[in-house]
Backbone as JSON Lines, residues from 0, in Angstrom:
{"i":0,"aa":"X","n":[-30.04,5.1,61.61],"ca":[-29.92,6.53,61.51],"c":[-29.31,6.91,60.16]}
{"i":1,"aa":"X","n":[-30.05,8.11,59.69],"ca":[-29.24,8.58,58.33],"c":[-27.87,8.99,58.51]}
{"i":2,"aa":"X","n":[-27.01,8.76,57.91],"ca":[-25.5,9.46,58.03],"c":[-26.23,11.35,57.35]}
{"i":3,"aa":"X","n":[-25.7,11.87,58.11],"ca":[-25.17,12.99,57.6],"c":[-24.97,14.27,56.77]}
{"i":4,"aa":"X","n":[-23.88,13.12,55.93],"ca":[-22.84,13.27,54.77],"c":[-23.49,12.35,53.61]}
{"i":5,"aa":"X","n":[-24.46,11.58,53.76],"ca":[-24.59,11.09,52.69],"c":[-25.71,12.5,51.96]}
{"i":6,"aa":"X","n":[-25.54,12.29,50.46],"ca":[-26.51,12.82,49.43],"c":[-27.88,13.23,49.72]}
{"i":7,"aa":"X","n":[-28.35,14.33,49.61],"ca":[-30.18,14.15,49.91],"c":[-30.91,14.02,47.99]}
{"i":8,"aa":"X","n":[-31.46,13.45,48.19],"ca":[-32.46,13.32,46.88],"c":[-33.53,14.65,46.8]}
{"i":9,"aa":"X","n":[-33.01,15.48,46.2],"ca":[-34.29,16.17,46.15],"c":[-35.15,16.57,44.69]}
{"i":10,"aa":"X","n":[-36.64,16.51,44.69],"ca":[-37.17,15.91,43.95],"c":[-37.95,17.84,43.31]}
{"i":11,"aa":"X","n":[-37.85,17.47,42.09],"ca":[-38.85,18.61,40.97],"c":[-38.45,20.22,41.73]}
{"i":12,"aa":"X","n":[-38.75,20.63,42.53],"ca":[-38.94,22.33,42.51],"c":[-38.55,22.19,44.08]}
{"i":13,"aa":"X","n":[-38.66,20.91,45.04],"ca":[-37.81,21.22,45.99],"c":[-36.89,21.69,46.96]}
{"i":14,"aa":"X","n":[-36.0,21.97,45.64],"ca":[-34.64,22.44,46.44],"c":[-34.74,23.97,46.04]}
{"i":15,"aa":"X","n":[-36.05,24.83,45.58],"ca":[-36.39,26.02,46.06],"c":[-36.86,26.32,46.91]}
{"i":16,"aa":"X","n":[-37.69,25.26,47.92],"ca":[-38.4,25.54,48.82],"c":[-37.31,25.68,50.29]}
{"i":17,"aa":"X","n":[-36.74,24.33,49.83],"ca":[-35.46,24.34,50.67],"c":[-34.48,25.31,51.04]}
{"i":18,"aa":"X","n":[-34.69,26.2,50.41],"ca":[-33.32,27.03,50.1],"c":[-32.52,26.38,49.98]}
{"i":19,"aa":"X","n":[-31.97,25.2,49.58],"ca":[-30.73,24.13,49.11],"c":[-30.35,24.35,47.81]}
{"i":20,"aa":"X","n":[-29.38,24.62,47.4],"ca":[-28.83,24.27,46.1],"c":[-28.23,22.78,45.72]}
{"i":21,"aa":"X","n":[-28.95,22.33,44.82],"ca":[-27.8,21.06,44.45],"c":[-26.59,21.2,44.39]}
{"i":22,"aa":"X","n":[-25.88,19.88,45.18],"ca":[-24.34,19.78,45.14],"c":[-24.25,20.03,43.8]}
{"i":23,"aa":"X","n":[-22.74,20.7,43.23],"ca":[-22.6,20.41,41.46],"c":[-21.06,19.9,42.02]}
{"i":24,"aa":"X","n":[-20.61,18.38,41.36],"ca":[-19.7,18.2,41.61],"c":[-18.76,19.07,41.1]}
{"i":25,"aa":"X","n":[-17.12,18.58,42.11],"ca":[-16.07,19.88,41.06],"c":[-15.64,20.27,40.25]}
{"i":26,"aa":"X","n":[-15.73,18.75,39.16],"ca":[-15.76,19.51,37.82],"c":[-16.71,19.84,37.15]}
{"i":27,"aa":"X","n":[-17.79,20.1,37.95],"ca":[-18.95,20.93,36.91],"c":[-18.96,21.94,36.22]}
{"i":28,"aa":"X","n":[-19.54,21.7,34.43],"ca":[-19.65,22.89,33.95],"c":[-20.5,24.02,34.32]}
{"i":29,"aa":"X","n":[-20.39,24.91,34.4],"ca":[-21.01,25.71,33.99],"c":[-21.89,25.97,33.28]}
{"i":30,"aa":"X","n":[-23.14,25.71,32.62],"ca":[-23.59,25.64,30.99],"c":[-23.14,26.7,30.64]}
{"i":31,"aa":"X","n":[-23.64,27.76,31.07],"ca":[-23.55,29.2,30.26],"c":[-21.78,29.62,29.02]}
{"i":32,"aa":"X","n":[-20.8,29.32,29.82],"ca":[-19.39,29.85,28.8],"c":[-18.24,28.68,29.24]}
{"i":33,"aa":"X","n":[-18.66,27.99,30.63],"ca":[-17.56,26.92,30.76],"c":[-17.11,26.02,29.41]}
{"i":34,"aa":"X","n":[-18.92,25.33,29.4],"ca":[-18.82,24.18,27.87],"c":[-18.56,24.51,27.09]}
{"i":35,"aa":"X","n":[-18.67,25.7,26.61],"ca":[-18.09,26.16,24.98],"c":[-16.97,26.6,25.16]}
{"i":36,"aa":"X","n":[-16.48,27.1,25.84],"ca":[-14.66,27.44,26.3],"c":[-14.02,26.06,26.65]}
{"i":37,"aa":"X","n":[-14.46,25.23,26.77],"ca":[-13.7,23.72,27.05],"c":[-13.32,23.13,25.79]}
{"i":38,"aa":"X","n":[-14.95,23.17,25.01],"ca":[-14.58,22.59,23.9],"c":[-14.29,23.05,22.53]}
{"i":39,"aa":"X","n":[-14.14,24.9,23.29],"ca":[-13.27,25.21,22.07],"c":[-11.94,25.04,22.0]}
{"i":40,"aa":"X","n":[-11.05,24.88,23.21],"ca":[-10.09,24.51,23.65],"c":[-9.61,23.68,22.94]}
{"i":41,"aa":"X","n":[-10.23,22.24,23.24],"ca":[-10.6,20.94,22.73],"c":[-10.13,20.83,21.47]}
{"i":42,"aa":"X","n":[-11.11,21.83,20.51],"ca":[-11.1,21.61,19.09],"c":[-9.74,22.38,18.76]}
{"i":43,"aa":"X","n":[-9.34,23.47,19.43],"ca":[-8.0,24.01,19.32],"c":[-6.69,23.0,19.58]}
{"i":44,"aa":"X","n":[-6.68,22.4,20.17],"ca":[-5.76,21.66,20.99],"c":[-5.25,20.0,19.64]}
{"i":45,"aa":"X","n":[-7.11,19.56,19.27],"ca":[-6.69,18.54,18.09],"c":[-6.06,19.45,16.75]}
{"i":46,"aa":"X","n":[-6.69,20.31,16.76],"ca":[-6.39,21.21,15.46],"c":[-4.72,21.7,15.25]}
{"i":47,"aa":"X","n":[-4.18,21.82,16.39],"ca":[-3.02,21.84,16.44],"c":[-2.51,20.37,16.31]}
{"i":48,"aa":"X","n":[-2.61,19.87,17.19],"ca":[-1.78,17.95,16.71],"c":[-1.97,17.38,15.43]}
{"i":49,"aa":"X","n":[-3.13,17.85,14.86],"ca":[-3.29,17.44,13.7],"c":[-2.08,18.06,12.56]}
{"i":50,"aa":"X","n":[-1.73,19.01,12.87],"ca":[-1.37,20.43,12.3],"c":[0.45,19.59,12.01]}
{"i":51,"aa":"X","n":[0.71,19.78,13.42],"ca":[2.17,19.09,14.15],"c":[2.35,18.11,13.02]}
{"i":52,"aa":"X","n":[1.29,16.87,12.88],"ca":[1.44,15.54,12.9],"c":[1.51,15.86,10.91]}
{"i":53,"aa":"X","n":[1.13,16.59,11.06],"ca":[1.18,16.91,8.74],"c":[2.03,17.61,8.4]}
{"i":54,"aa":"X","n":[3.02,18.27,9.62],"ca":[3.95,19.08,9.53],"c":[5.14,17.91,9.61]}
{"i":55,"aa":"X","n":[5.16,16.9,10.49],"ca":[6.37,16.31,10.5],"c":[6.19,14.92,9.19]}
{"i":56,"aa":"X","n":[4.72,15.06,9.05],"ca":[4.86,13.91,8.12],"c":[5.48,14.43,7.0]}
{"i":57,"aa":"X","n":[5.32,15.71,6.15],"ca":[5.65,16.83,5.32],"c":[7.56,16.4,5.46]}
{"i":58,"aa":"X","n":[7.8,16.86,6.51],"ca":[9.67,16.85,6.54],"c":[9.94,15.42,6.71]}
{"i":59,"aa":"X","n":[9.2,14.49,6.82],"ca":[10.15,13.15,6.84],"c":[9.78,12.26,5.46]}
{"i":60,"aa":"X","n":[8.78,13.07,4.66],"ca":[8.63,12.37,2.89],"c":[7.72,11.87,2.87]}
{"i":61,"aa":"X","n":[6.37,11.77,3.95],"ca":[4.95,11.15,3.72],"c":[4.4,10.94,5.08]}
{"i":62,"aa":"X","n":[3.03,10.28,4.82],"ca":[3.11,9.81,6.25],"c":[3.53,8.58,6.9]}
{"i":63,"aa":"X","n":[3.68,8.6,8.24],"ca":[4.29,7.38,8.85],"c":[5.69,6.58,8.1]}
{"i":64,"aa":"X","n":[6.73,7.46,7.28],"ca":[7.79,6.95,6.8],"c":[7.45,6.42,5.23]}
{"i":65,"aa":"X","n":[5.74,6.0,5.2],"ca":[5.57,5.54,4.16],"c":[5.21,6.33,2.79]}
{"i":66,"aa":"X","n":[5.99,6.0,1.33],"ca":[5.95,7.51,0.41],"c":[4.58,8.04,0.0]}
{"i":67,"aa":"X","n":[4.54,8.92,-0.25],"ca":[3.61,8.92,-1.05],"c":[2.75,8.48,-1.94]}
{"i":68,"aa":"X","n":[1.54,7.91,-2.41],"ca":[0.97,7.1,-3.44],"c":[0.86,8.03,-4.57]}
{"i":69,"aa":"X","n":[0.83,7.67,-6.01],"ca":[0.57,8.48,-7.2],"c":[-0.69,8.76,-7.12]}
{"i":70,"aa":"X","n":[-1.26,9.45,-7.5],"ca":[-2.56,9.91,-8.26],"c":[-3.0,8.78,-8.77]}
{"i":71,"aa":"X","n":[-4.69,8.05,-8.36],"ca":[-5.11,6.75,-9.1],"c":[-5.76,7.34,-10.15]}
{"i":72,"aa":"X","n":[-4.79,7.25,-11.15],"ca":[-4.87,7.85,-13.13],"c":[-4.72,6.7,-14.36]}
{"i":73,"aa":"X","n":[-4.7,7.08,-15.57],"ca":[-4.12,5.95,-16.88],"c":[-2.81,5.6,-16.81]}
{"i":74,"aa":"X","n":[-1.68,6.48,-16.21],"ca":[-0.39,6.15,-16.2],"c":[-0.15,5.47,-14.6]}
{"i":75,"aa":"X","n":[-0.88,5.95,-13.98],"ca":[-0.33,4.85,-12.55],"c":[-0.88,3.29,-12.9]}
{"i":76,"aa":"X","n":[-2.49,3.47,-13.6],"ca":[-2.15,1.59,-13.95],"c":[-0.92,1.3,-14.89]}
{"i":77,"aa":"X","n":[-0.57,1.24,-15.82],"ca":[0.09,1.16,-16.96],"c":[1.3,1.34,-16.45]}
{"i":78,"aa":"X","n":[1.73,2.03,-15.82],"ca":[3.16,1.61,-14.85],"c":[3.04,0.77,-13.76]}
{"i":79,"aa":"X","n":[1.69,0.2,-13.16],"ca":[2.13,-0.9,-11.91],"c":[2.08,-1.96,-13.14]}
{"i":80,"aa":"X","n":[1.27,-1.95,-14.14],"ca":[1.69,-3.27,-15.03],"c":[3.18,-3.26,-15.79]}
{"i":81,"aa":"X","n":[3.37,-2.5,-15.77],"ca":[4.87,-2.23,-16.72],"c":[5.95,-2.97,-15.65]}
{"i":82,"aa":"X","n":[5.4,-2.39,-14.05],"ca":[6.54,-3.0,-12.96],"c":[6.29,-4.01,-12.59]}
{"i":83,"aa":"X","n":[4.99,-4.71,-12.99],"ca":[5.06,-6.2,-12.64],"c":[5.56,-6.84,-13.62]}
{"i":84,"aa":"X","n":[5.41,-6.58,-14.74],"ca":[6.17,-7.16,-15.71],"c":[7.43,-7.86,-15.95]}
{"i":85,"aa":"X","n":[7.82,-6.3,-15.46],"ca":[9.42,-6.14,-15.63],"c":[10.24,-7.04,-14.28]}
{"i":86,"aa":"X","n":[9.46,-7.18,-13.39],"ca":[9.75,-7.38,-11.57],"c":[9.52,-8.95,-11.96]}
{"i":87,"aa":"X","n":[8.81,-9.66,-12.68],"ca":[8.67,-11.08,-13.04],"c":[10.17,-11.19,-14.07]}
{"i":88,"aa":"X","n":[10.02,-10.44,-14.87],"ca":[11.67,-10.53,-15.89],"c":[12.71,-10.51,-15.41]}
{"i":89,"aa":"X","n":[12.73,-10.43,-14.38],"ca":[14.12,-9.84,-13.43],"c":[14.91,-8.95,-13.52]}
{"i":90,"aa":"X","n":[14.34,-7.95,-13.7],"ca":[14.53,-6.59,-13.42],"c":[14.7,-5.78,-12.07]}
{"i":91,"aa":"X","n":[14.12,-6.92,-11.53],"ca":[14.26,-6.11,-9.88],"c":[14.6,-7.08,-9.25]}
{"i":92,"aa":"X","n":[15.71,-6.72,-8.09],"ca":[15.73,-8.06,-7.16],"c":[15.14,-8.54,-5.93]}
{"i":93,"aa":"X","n":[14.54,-9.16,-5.47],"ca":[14.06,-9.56,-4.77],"c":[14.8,-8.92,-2.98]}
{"i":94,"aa":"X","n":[13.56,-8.18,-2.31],"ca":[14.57,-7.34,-1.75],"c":[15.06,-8.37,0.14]}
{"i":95,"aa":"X","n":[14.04,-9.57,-0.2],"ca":[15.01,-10.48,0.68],"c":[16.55,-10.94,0.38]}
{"i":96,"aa":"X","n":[16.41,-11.28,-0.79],"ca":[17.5,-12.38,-1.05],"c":[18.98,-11.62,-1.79]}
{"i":97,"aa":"X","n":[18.15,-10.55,-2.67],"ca":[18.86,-9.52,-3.34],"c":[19.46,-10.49,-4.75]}
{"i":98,"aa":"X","n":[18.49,-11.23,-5.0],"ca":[18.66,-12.09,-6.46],"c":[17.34,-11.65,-7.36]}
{"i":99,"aa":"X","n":[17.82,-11.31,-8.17],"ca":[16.21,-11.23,-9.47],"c":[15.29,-12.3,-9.51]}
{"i":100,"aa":"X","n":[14.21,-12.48,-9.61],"ca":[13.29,-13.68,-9.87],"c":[12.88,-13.5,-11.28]}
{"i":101,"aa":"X","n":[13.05,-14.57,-11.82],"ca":[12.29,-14.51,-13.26],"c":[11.12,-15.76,-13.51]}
{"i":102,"aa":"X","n":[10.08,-15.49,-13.86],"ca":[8.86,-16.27,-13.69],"c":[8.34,-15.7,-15.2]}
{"i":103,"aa":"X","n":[8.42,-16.28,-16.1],"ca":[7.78,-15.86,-16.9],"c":[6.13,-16.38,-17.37]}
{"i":104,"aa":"X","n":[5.5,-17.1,-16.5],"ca":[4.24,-17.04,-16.89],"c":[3.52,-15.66,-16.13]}
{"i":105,"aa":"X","n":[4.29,-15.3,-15.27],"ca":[4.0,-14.19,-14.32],"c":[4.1,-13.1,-15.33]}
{"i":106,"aa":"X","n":[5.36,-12.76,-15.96],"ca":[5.45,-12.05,-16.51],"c":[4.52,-11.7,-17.67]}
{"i":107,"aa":"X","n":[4.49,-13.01,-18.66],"ca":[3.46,-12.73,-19.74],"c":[2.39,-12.7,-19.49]}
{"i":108,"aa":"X","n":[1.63,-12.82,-18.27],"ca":[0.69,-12.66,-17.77],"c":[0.29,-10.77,-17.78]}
{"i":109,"aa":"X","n":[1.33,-10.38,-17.36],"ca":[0.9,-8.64,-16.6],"c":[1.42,-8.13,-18.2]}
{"i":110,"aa":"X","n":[2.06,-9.0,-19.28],"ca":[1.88,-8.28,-20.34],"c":[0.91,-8.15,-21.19]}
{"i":111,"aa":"X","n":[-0.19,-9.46,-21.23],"ca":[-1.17,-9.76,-21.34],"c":[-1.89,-8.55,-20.98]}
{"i":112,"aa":"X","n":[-2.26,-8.38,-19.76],"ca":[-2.98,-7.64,-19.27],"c":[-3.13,-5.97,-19.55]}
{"i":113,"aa":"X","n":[-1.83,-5.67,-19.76],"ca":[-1.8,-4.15,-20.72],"c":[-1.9,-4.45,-22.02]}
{"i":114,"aa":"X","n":[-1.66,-5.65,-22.78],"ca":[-2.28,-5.44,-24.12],"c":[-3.73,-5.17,-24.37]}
{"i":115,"aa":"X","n":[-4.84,-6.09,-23.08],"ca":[-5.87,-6.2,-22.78],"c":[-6.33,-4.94,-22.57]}
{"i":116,"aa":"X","n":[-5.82,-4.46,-21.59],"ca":[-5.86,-2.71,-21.47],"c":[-5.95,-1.93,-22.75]}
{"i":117,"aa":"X","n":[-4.92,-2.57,-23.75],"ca":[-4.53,-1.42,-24.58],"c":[-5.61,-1.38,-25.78]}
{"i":118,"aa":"X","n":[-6.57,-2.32,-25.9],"ca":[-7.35,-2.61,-26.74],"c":[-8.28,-2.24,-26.53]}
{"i":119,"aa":"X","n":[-8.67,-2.79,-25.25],"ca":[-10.2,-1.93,-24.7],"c":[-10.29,-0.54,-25.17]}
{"i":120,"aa":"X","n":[-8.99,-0.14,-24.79],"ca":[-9.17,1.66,-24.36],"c":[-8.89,2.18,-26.11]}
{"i":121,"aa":"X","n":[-8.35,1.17,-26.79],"ca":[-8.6,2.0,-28.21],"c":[-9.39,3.06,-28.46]}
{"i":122,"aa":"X","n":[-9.35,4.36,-29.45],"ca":[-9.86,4.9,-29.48],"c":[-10.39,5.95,-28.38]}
{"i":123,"aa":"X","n":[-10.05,5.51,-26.99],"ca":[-10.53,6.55,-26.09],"c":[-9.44,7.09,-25.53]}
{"i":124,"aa":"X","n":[-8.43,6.56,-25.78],"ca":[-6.79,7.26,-25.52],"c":[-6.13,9.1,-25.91]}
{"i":125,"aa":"X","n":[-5.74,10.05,-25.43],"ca":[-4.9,10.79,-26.03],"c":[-3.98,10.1,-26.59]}
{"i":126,"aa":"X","n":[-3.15,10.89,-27.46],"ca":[-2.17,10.85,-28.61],"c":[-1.23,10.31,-27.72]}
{"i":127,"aa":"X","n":[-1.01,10.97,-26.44],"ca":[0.33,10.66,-25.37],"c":[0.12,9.23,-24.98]}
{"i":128,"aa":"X","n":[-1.01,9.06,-24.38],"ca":[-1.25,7.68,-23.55],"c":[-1.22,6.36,-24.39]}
{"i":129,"aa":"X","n":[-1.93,6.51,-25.68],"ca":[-1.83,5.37,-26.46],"c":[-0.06,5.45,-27.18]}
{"i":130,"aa":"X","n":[0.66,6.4,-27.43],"ca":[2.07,5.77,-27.77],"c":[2.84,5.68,-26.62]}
{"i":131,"aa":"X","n":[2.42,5.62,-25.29],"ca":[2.82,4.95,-24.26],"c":[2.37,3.59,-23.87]}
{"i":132,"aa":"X","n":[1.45,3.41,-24.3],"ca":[1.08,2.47,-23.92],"c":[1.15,1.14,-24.55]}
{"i":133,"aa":"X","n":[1.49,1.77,-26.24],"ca":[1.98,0.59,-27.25],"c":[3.67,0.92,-27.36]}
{"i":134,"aa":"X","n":[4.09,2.06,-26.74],"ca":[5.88,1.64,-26.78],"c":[6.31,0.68,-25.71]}
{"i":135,"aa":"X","n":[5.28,0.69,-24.56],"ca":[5.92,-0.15,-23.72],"c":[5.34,-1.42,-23.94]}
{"i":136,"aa":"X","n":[4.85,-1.74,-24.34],"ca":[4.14,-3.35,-25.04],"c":[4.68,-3.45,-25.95]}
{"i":137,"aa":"X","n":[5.62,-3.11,-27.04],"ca":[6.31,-3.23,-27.8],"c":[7.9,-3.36,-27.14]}
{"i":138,"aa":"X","n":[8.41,-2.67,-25.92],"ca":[9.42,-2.9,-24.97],"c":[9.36,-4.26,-24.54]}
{"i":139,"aa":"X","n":[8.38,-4.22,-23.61],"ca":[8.21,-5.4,-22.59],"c":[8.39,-6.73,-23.34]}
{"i":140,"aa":"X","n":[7.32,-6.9,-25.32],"ca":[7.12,-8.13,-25.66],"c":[8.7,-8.42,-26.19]}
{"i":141,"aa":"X","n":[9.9,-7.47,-26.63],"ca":[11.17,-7.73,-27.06],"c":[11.64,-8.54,-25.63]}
{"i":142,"aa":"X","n":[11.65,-7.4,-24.4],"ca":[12.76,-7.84,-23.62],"c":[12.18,-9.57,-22.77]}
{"i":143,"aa":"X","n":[10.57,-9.97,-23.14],"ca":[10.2,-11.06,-23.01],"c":[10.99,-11.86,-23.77]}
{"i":144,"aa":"X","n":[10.94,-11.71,-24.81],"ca":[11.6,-12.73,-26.13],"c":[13.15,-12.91,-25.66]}
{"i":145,"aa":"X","n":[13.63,-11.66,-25.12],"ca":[15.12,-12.2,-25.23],"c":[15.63,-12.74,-24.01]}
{"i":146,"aa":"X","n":[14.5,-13.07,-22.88],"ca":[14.57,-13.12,-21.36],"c":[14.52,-15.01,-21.79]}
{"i":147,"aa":"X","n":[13.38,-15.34,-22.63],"ca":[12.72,-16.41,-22.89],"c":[13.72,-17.34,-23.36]}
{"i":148,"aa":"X","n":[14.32,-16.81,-24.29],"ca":[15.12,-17.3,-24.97],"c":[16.98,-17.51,-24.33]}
{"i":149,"aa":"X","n":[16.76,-16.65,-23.33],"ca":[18.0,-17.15,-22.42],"c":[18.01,-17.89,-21.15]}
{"i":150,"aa":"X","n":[16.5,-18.53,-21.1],"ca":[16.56,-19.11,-20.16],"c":[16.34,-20.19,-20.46]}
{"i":151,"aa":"X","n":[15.89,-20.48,-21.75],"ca":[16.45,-21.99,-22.55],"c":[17.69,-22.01,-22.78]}
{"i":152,"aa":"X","n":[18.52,-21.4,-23.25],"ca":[19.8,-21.46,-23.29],"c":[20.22,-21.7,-21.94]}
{"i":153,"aa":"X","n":[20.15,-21.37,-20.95],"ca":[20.84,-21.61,-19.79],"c":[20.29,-23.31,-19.42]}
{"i":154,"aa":"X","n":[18.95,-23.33,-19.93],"ca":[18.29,-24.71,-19.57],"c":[19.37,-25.94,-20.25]}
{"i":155,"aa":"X","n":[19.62,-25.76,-21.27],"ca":[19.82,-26.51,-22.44],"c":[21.36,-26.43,-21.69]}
{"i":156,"aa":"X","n":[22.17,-25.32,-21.61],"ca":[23.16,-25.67,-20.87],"c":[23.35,-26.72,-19.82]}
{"i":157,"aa":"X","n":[23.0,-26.49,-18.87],"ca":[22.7,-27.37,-17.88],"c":[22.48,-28.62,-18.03]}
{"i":158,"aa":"X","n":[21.33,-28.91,-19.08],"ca":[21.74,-29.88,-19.37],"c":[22.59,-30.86,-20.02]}
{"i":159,"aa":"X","n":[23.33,-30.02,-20.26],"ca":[24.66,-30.57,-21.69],"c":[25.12,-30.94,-20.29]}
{"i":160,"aa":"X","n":[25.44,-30.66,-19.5],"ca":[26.39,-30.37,-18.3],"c":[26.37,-31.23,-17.41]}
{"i":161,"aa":"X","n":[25.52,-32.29,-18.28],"ca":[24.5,-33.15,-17.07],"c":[23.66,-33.27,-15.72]}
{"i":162,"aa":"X","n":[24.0,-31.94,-15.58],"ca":[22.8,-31.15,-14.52],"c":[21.61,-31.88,-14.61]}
{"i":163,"aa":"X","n":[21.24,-32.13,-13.27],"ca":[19.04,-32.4,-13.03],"c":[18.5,-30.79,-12.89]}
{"i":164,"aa":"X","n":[17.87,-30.77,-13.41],"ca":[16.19,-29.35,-13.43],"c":[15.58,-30.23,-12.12]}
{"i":165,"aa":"X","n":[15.49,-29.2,-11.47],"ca":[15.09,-29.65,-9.94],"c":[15.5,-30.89,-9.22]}
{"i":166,"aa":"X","n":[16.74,-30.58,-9.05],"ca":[18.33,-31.0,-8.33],"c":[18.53,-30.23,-6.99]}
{"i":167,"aa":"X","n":[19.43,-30.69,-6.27],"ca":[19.78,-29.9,-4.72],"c":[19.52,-28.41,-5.15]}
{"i":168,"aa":"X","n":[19.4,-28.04,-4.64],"ca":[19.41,-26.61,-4.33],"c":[18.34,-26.3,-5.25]}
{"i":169,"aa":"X","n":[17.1,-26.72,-5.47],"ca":[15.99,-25.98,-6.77],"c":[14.91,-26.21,-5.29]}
{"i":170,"aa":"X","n":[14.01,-25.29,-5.95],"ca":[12.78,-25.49,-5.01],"c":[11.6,-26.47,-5.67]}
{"i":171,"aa":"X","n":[10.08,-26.41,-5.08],"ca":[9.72,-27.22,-4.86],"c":[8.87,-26.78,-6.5]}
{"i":172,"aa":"X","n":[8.76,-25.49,-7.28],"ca":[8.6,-25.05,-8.13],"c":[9.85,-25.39,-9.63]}
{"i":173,"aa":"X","n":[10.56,-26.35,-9.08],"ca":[12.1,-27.0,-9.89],"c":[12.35,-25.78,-10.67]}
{"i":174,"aa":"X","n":[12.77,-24.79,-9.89],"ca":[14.03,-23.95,-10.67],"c":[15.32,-24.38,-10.64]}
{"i":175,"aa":"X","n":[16.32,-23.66,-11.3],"ca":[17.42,-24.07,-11.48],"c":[18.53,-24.17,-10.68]}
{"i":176,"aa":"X","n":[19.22,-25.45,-10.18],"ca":[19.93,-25.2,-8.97],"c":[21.24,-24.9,-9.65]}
{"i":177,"aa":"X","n":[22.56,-24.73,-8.4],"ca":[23.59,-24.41,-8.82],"c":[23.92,-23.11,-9.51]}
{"i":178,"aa":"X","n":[25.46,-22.77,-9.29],"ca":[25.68,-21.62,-10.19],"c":[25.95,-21.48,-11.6]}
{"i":179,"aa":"X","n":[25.26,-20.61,-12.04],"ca":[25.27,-20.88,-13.88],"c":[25.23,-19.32,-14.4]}
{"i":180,"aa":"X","n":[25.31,-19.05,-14.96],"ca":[25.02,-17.6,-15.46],"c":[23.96,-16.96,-16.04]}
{"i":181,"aa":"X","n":[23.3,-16.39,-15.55],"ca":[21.71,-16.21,-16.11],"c":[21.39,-15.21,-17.19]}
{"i":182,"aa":"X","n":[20.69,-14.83,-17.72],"ca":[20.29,-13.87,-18.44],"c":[20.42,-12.38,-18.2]}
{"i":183,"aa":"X","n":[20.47,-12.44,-16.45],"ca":[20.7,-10.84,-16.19],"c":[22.11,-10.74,-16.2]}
{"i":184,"aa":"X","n":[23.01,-11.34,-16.42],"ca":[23.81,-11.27,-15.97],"c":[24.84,-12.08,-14.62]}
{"i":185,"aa":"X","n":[23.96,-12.19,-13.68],"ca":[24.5,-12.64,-12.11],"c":[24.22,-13.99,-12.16]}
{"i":186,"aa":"X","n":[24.8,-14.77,-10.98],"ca":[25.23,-15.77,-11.2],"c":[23.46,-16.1,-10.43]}
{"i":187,"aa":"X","n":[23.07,-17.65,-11.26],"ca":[21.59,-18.24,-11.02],"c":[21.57,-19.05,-10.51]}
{"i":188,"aa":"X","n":[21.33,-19.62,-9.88],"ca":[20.8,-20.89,-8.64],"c":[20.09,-20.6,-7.54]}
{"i":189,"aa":"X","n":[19.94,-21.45,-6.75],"ca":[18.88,-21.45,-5.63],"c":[17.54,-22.39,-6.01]}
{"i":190,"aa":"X","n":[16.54,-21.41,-4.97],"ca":[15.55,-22.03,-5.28],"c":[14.48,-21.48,-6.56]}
{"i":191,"aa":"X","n":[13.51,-21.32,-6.82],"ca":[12.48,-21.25,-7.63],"c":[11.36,-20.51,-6.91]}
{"i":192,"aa":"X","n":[10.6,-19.67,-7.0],"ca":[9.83,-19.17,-6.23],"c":[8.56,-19.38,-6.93]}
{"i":193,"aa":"X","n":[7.05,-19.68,-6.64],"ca":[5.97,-19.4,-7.15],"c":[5.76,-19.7,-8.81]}
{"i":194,"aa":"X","n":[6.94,-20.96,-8.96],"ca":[6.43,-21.15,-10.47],"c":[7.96,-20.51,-11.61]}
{"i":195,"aa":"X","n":[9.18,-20.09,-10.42],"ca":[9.77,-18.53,-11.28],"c":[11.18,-19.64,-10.97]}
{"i":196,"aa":"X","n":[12.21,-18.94,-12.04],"ca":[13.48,-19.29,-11.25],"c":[13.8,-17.94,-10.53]}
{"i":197,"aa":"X","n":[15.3,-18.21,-9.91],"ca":[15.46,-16.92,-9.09],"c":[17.34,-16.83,-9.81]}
{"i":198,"aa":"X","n":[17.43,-15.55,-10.33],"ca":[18.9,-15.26,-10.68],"c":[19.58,-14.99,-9.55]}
């Protein structure tokens, strides 16, 4: 026996003859003003979160905590090379350890690379960009020279001192172990990172 309650199938023009209306389940739209009132809703509803979500990114300094990026321009390359440079010289400290790393093939490497820059672009430079771009290649190649030259001195120390160059405490890159006084200033030992010593 048929149940009932179950569903009837009804087929093409049918359910006029029937006088039956198809079930419309309960959340059925409407076509006529339901669907477009739902999903204007809809588009109201993201349009606001979106809104919220650029509003709080706005008061907390970017989005997701993270800052802002510069404008990709001539001075944003020419300053990430200036900061790798300088970040191989030990200029910056390493924000695990809170010791400077100095690597200078690293370094003359990213100075390399803006001289490389600075040649290509000869001639297609403003007045501003090219004496930026040769004051700081004229910066970087001094504070190389005097970085270079104190880390033979510290070498040469060490060894007066009878110190081993990759001794306890050097890494597997034989930087300089023990405490000694480095070029930046702070006291140098540890390990060696990627070829670098670490101040």
């Amino acid at each position: 026996m048929a149940d009932p309650n179950a569903p009837k199938l009804i087929l093409d023009d049918d359910w006029k003859s029937s006088k039956q209306e198809p079930a419309k389940p309960a959340s059925a739209l409407s076509v006529d003003s339901d669907w477009k009132a739902q999903a204007q809703a809809e588009r109201d509803r993201l349009a606001a979160d979106e809104q919220k979500k650029a509003e709080s990114a706005a008061a907390s300094g970017g989005g997701g905590g993270q800052a802002k990026l510069p404008p990709a321009d001539f001075p944003a390359l020419v300053g990430t090379l200036i900061t790798q440079a300088l970040m191989y010289m030990g200029a910056f400290p390493d924000p695990e350890t809170g010791r400077a790393i100095v690597s200078l093939e690293h370094a003359k490497f990213h100075i390399d690379l803006l001289g490389v820059l600075a040649q290509k672009t000869k001639g297609n430079l403003s007045a501003e960009e090219s004496e930026e771009i040769v004051g700081a290649l004229g910066e970087l190649r001094s504070r190389f020279v005097e970085i270079t030259q104190a880390v033979a001195e510290a070498v040469k120390q060490r060894g007066a001192k009878g110190g081993m160059l990759g001794g306890p405490g050097s890494g597997p890159s034989g930087g300089l172990g023990g405490p000694m006084g480095g070029p930046m200033g702070g006291p140098m030992g540890g390990a060696g990172g990627a070829g670098g010593l670490k101040f």
